[in-house]
mmCIF file of N, CA and C in Angstrom:
data_model
loop_
_atom_site.group_PDB
_atom_site.id
_atom_site.type_symbol
_atom_site.label_atom_id
_atom_site.label_comp_id
_atom_site.label_asym_id
_atom_site.label_seq_id
_atom_site.Cartn_x
_atom_site.Cartn_y
_atom_site.Cartn_z
ATOM 1 N N UNK O 156 46.350 133.178 36.379
ATOM 2 C CA UNK O 156 45.897 134.003 36.422
ATOM 3 C C UNK O 156 44.886 134.303 35.148
ATOM 4 N N UNK O 157 44.415 133.382 34.272
ATOM 5 C CA UNK O 157 43.895 133.348 33.132
ATOM 6 C C UNK O 157 42.425 132.967 33.932
ATOM 7 N N UNK O 158 42.839 131.782 34.449
ATOM 8 C CA UNK O 158 41.210 131.208 34.571
ATOM 9 C C UNK O 158 40.552 131.952 36.148
ATOM 10 N N UNK O 159 41.317 132.877 37.141
ATOM 11 C CA UNK O 159 41.032 133.962 38.311
ATOM 12 C C UNK O 159 39.227 134.228 37.738
ATOM 13 N N UNK O 160 39.831 135.035 36.478
ATOM 14 C CA UNK O 160 38.106 136.125 36.149
ATOM 15 C C UNK O 160 37.200 135.241 35.707
ATOM 16 N N UNK O 161 37.456 133.941 35.197
ATOM 17 C CA UNK O 161 36.374 133.543 35.102
ATOM 18 C C UNK O 161 35.732 132.458 36.560
ATOM 19 N N UNK O 162 36.495 132.040 37.504
ATOM 20 C CA UNK O 162 36.314 131.642 38.330
ATOM 21 C C UNK O 162 35.634 132.974 39.432
ATOM 22 N N UNK O 163 35.859 134.394 39.148
ATOM 23 C CA UNK O 163 35.167 135.147 39.991
ATOM 24 C C UNK O 163 34.003 135.339 39.621
ATOM 25 N N UNK O 164 33.484 135.274 38.284
ATOM 26 C CA UNK O 164 32.408 135.174 37.322
ATOM 27 C C UNK O 164 30.902 133.690 38.145
ATOM 28 N N UNK O 165 32.345 132.993 38.446
ATOM 29 C CA UNK O 165 30.826 131.955 39.589
ATOM 30 C C UNK O 165 30.989 132.539 40.710
ATOM 31 N N UNK O 166 31.316 133.361 41.266
ATOM 32 C CA UNK O 166 31.312 133.691 43.126
ATOM 33 C C UNK O 166 32.692 132.658 44.087
ATOM 34 N N UNK O 167 33.157 131.987 42.893
ATOM 35 C CA UNK O 167 34.475 131.709 43.861
ATOM 36 C C UNK O 167 34.961 132.574 44.197
ATOM 37 N N UNK O 168 36.191 132.439 45.357
ATOM 38 C CA UNK O 168 37.665 133.987 45.603
ATOM 39 C C UNK O 168 38.407 133.457 44.834
ATOM 40 N N UNK O 169 38.791 135.517 44.510
ATOM 41 C CA UNK O 169 39.788 135.241 43.239
ATOM 42 C C UNK O 169 40.900 134.442 43.010
ATOM 43 N N UNK O 170 41.825 134.462 44.714
ATOM 44 C CA UNK O 170 43.164 133.389 44.770
ATOM 45 C C UNK O 170 42.760 131.921 44.091
ATOM 46 N N UNK O 171 41.929 132.208 44.103
ATOM 47 C CA UNK O 171 41.491 129.864 44.112
ATOM 48 C C UNK O 171 42.661 129.507 42.527
ATOM 49 N N UNK O 172 42.205 129.850 41.258
ATOM 50 C CA UNK O 172 42.640 129.522 40.311
ATOM 51 C C UNK O 172 44.742 129.288 40.300
ATOM 52 N N UNK O 173 44.672 130.284 41.076
ATOM 53 C CA UNK O 173 46.354 130.263 41.345
ATOM 54 C C UNK O 173 46.938 129.304 42.143
ATOM 55 N N UNK O 174 46.122 129.525 42.776
ATOM 56 C CA UNK O 174 46.483 128.298 44.459
ATOM 57 C C UNK O 174 46.295 127.062 44.142
ATOM 58 N N UNK O 175 45.099 126.715 42.992
ATOM 59 C CA UNK O 175 45.175 125.604 42.696
ATOM 60 C C UNK O 175 46.047 124.930 41.670
ATOM 61 N N UNK O 176 46.769 126.081 40.276
ATOM 62 C CA UNK O 176 47.861 125.701 40.153
ATOM 63 C C UNK O 176 48.842 125.571 40.770
ATOM 64 N N UNK O 177 49.511 126.583 41.348
ATOM 65 C CA UNK O 177 50.332 125.682 42.567
ATOM 66 C C UNK O 177 49.779 124.475 42.672
ATOM 67 N N UNK O 178 49.233 124.206 43.887
ATOM 68 C CA UNK O 178 48.538 123.021 44.030
ATOM 69 C C UNK O 178 49.515 121.554 43.244
ATOM 70 N N UNK O 179 49.169 121.797 42.082
ATOM 71 C CA UNK O 179 48.357 120.888 41.101
ATOM 72 C C UNK O 179 49.862 121.020 40.870
ATOM 73 N N UNK O 180 50.718 121.912 40.234
ATOM 74 C CA UNK O 180 51.893 121.706 39.921
ATOM 75 C C UNK O 180 53.256 120.699 41.003
ATOM 76 N N UNK O 181 52.647 121.602 42.390
ATOM 77 C CA UNK O 181 53.340 120.573 43.779
ATOM 78 C C UNK O 181 53.203 118.865 43.063
ATOM 79 N N UNK O 182 51.655 118.587 43.116
ATOM 80 C CA UNK O 182 51.726 117.322 42.902
ATOM 81 C C UNK O 182 52.663 116.342 41.881
ATOM 82 N N UNK O 183 52.396 117.049 40.950
ATOM 83 C CA UNK O 183 53.103 116.661 39.710
ATOM 84 C C UNK O 183 54.288 116.442 39.770
ATOM 85 N N UNK O 184 54.395 117.579 39.978
ATOM 86 C CA UNK O 184 56.434 117.238 40.896
ATOM 87 C C UNK O 184 56.996 116.762 41.334
ATOM 88 N N UNK O 185 55.988 116.661 42.231
ATOM 89 C CA UNK O 185 56.542 115.106 43.612
ATOM 90 C C UNK O 185 56.331 113.926 42.985
ATOM 91 N N UNK O 186 55.480 113.873 42.316
ATOM 92 C CA UNK O 186 55.064 112.607 42.135
ATOM 93 C C UNK O 186 56.344 111.642 40.696
ATOM 94 N N UNK O 187 56.699 112.894 39.467
ATOM 95 C CA UNK O 187 57.762 112.933 39.307
ATOM 96 C C UNK O 187 59.259 113.159 39.657
ATOM 97 N N UNK O 188 59.396 113.285 40.050
ATOM 98 C CA UNK O 188 60.772 113.388 40.528
ATOM 99 C C UNK O 188 60.902 112.232 41.997
ATOM 100 N N UNK O 189 59.953 111.969 41.999
ATOM 101 C CA UNK O 189 60.301 110.322 43.188
ATOM 102 C C UNK O 189 60.104 109.383 42.142
ATOM 103 N N UNK O 190 59.333 109.634 41.293
ATOM 104 C CA UNK O 190 59.928 108.725 39.665
ATOM 105 C C UNK O 190 60.903 108.627 38.953
ATOM 106 N N UNK O 191 61.402 109.695 38.893
ATOM 107 C CA UNK O 191 62.598 109.737 38.067
ATOM 108 C C UNK O 191 64.092 109.602 39.235
ATOM 109 N N UNK O 192 63.592 110.098 41.036
ATOM 110 C CA UNK O 192 65.361 109.094 41.281
ATOM 111 C C UNK O 192 64.492 108.332 42.511
ATOM 112 N N UNK O 193 63.809 107.378 42.170
ATOM 113 C CA UNK O 193 63.747 106.149 42.371
ATOM 114 C C UNK O 193 63.984 105.212 41.638
ATOM 115 N N UNK O 194 64.393 105.660 40.392
ATOM 116 C CA UNK O 194 65.093 104.200 39.558
ATOM 117 C C UNK O 194 65.902 102.905 39.853
ATOM 118 N N UNK O 195 65.247 101.949 39.489
ATOM 119 C CA UNK O 195 67.030 101.822 39.996
ATOM 120 C C UNK O 195 68.099 101.845 39.571
ATOM 121 N N UNK O 196 69.576 101.851 39.710
ATOM 122 C CA UNK O 196 70.315 101.769 39.300
ATOM 123 C C UNK O 196 71.482 100.564 38.281
ATOM 124 N N UNK O 197 72.415 101.371 38.288
ATOM 125 C CA UNK O 197 72.526 100.043 36.633
ATOM 126 C C UNK O 197 74.103 99.349 37.769
ATOM 127 N N UNK O 198 74.431 98.557 38.130
ATOM 128 C CA UNK O 198 75.361 97.840 38.867
ATOM 129 C C UNK O 198 76.424 97.573 37.554
ATOM 130 N N UNK O 199 77.726 98.364 37.724
ATOM 131 C CA UNK O 199 78.874 97.781 37.406
ATOM 132 C C UNK O 199 80.512 97.507 38.055
ATOM 133 N N UNK O 200 80.794 96.041 37.458
ATOM 134 C CA UNK O 200 82.537 95.949 38.097
ATOM 135 C C UNK O 200 83.458 96.841 38.218
ATOM 136 N N UNK O 201 84.508 96.973 38.649
ATOM 137 C CA UNK O 201 84.736 97.679 38.204
ATOM 138 C C UNK O 201 86.476 96.554 38.319
ATOM 139 N N UNK O 202 87.000 96.716 37.122
ATOM 140 C CA UNK O 202 87.666 95.596 36.364
ATOM 141 C C UNK O 202 89.090 96.137 37.198
ATOM 142 N N UNK O 203 89.493 96.866 38.086
ATOM 143 C CA UNK O 203 90.804 97.052 39.009
ATOM 144 C C UNK O 203 90.331 96.773 40.223
ATOM 145 N N UNK O 204 89.357 96.773 40.884
ATOM 146 C CA UNK O 204 89.652 96.584 43.058
ATOM 147 C C UNK O 204 88.567 95.641 41.910
ATOM 148 N N UNK O 205 87.896 95.281 41.527
ATOM 149 C CA UNK O 205 86.867 94.315 41.774
ATOM 150 C C UNK O 205 85.589 94.589 42.851
ATOM 151 N N UNK O 206 85.386 96.275 42.734
ATOM 152 C CA UNK O 206 84.021 96.122 43.073
ATOM 153 C C UNK O 206 82.700 96.759 42.446
ATOM 154 N N UNK O 207 81.646 96.217 42.932
ATOM 155 C CA UNK O 207 80.703 96.694 42.268
ATOM 156 C C UNK O 207 80.512 98.180 42.684
ATOM 157 N N UNK O 208 80.175 98.539 41.603
ATOM 158 C CA UNK O 208 79.144 100.440 41.427
ATOM 159 C C UNK O 208 78.201 99.993 40.639
ATOM 160 N N UNK O 209 77.844 100.819 41.791
ATOM 161 C CA UNK O 209 75.700 101.645 41.015
ATOM 162 C C UNK O 209 75.627 103.012 41.059
ATOM 163 N N UNK O 210 75.552 102.978 39.800
ATOM 164 C CA UNK O 210 75.065 104.109 39.145
ATOM 165 C C UNK O 210 74.397 104.717 38.888
ATOM 166 N N UNK O 211 73.625 105.822 39.629
ATOM 167 C CA UNK O 211 72.404 106.097 38.933
ATOM 168 C C UNK O 211 72.050 107.422 39.186
ATOM 169 N N UNK O 212 70.928 107.752 38.083
ATOM 170 C CA UNK O 212 71.233 109.473 37.524
ATOM 171 C C UNK O 212 70.302 109.988 38.655
ATOM 172 N N UNK O 213 70.420 111.096 39.070
ATOM 173 C CA UNK O 213 69.698 112.023 40.662
ATOM 174 C C UNK O 213 69.819 113.343 39.620
ATOM 175 N N UNK O 214 68.239 113.779 39.725
ATOM 176 C CA UNK O 214 67.112 115.572 38.391
ATOM 177 C C UNK O 214 67.366 115.746 39.929
ATOM 178 N N UNK O 215 68.568 117.089 40.049
ATOM 179 C CA UNK O 215 68.511 117.788 40.978
ATOM 180 C C UNK O 215 67.956 118.978 40.600
ATOM 181 N N UNK O 216 68.187 120.089 41.251
ATOM 182 C CA UNK O 216 68.035 121.862 41.035
ATOM 183 C C UNK O 216 69.462 122.261 42.111
ATOM 184 N N UNK O 217 70.289 122.570 42.239
ATOM 185 C CA UNK O 217 70.793 123.239 42.950
ATOM 186 C C UNK O 217 70.950 121.813 44.262
ATOM 187 N N UNK O 218 71.207 120.896 43.401
ATOM 188 C CA UNK O 218 71.205 119.639 44.401
ATOM 189 C C UNK O 218 70.745 119.440 45.681
ATOM 190 N N UNK O 219 69.422 119.148 45.680
ATOM 191 C CA UNK O 219 68.197 119.504 45.856
ATOM 192 C C UNK O 219 67.069 118.046 44.976
ATOM 193 N N UNK O 220 67.206 117.104 45.653
ATOM 194 C CA UNK O 220 66.354 116.651 44.489
ATOM 195 C C UNK O 220 65.392 117.260 44.417
ATOM 196 N N UNK O 221 64.642 116.776 43.131
ATOM 197 C CA UNK O 221 63.592 117.571 42.739
ATOM 198 C C UNK O 221 62.576 117.838 43.211
ATOM 199 N N UNK O 222 61.917 116.598 43.709
ATOM 200 C CA UNK O 222 60.134 116.724 44.315
ATOM 201 C C UNK O 222 60.181 117.711 45.794
ATOM 202 N N UNK O 223 61.244 118.123 46.210
ATOM 203 C CA UNK O 223 61.580 118.703 47.685
ATOM 204 C C UNK O 223 61.078 119.581 47.405
ATOM 205 N N UNK O 224 61.192 120.354 45.952
ATOM 206 C CA UNK O 224 60.668 121.656 45.313
ATOM 207 C C UNK O 224 59.322 122.054 44.955
ATOM 208 N N UNK O 225 58.558 120.682 45.280
ATOM 209 C CA UNK O 225 57.210 120.863 45.706
ATOM 210 C C UNK O 225 56.555 121.964 46.917
ATOM 211 N N UNK O 226 57.442 121.379 48.686
ATOM 212 C CA UNK O 226 57.060 121.963 48.916
ATOM 213 C C UNK O 226 57.339 123.793 48.653
ATOM 214 N N UNK O 227 58.191 124.179 48.385
ATOM 215 C CA UNK O 227 58.261 125.798 47.700
ATOM 216 C C UNK O 227 57.470 126.364 46.920
ATOM 217 N N UNK O 228 56.456 125.281 46.253
ATOM 218 C CA UNK O 228 55.402 125.486 45.404
ATOM 219 C C UNK O 228 53.910 125.812 46.557
ATOM 220 N N UNK O 229 53.731 124.707 46.712
ATOM 221 C CA UNK O 229 52.923 125.238 48.072
ATOM 222 C C UNK O 229 52.806 126.279 48.731
ATOM 223 N N UNK O 230 54.052 126.677 49.339
ATOM 224 C CA UNK O 230 53.901 127.859 50.223
ATOM 225 C C UNK O 230 53.671 129.143 49.265
ATOM 226 N N UNK O 231 53.835 128.417 47.940
ATOM 227 C CA UNK O 231 54.162 129.886 46.883
ATOM 228 C C UNK O 231 52.768 130.147 46.929
ATOM 229 N N UNK O 232 51.870 128.991 47.151
ATOM 230 C CA UNK O 232 50.271 128.843 46.702
ATOM 231 C C UNK O 232 49.342 129.845 47.885
ATOM 232 N N UNK O 233 50.380 129.695 48.863
ATOM 233 C CA UNK O 233 49.529 130.304 50.387
ATOM 234 C C UNK O 233 50.053 131.448 50.322
ATOM 235 N N UNK O 234 51.356 131.970 49.344
ATOM 236 C CA UNK O 234 51.570 133.608 49.647
ATOM 237 C C UNK O 234 50.568 133.874 49.002
ATOM 238 N N UNK O 235 50.241 133.861 47.599
ATOM 239 C CA UNK O 235 49.401 133.617 47.078
ATOM 240 C C UNK O 235 48.386 134.441 47.681
ATOM 241 N N UNK O 236 47.612 133.412 47.874
ATOM 242 C CA UNK O 236 46.244 133.543 49.165
ATOM 243 C C UNK O 236 46.508 134.813 50.052
ATOM 244 N N UNK O 237 47.628 135.242 51.166
ATOM 245 C CA UNK O 237 47.600 135.549 51.823
ATOM 246 C C UNK O 237 48.009 137.217 51.518
ATOM 247 N N UNK O 238 48.467 137.192 49.976
ATOM 248 C CA UNK O 238 48.524 138.427 48.767
ATOM 249 C C UNK O 238 47.308 138.492 48.911
ATOM 250 N N UNK O 239 46.193 138.124 48.380
ATOM 251 C CA UNK O 239 44.372 138.695 48.351
ATOM 252 C C UNK O 239 44.000 138.795 49.135
ATOM 253 N N UNK O 240 44.207 138.233 50.294
ATOM 254 C CA UNK O 240 43.272 138.234 51.819
ATOM 255 C C UNK O 240 44.218 139.910 51.953
ATOM 256 N N UNK O 241 44.909 140.377 52.066
ATOM 257 C CA UNK O 241 45.586 141.481 52.828
ATOM 258 C C UNK O 241 45.998 143.022 51.401
ATOM 259 N N UNK O 242 45.045 142.758 50.959
ATOM 260 C CA UNK O 242 45.075 143.934 50.195
ATOM 261 C C UNK O 242 45.304 143.569 48.588
ATOM 262 N N UNK O 243 44.686 142.445 48.177
ATOM 263 C CA UNK O 243 45.479 141.942 46.641
ATOM 264 C C UNK O 243 44.560 143.410 45.597
ATOM 265 N N UNK O 244 45.012 142.909 44.475
ATOM 266 C CA UNK O 244 44.518 143.974 43.427
ATOM 267 C C UNK O 244 42.755 143.707 43.234
ATOM 268 N N UNK O 245 42.366 144.029 44.508
ATOM 269 C CA UNK O 245 40.753 143.413 43.924
ATOM 270 C C UNK O 245 40.100 145.037 43.274
ATOM 271 N N UNK O 246 40.594 146.141 43.558
ATOM 272 C CA UNK O 246 39.433 147.273 43.207
ATOM 273 C C UNK O 246 39.311 147.909 44.035
ATOM 274 N N UNK O 247 39.037 147.367 45.717
ATOM 275 C CA UNK O 247 38.578 148.509 46.585
ATOM 276 C C UNK O 247 39.973 148.898 47.646
ATOM 277 N N UNK O 248 39.851 150.088 47.977
ATOM 278 C CA UNK O 248 40.641 151.050 49.400
ATOM 279 C C UNK O 248 40.830 149.807 50.498
ATOM 280 N N UNK O 249 42.182 149.759 50.546
ATOM 281 C CA UNK O 249 42.523 149.147 52.121
ATOM 282 C C UNK O 249 42.374 150.750 52.159
#
């Protein structure tokens, strides 16, 4: 939000700062989520059954892998653009 007035003075359209932040956050979230969720698991031997069990840490929010929320972030950036195009707080009457 603080970036938009500075960009507007340079002639860049208003929602650009918000969209750039959402896209950067989505990219970082995808990278971090994929990195954390693709770590190799720890193999343990169950002494009772003799089977190998693989333990993995999962980074999720409401049972969805963390990196999938990047799609939601991009959609929120697109909604910010649509909101600005259709009567956002630009100061002019609609």
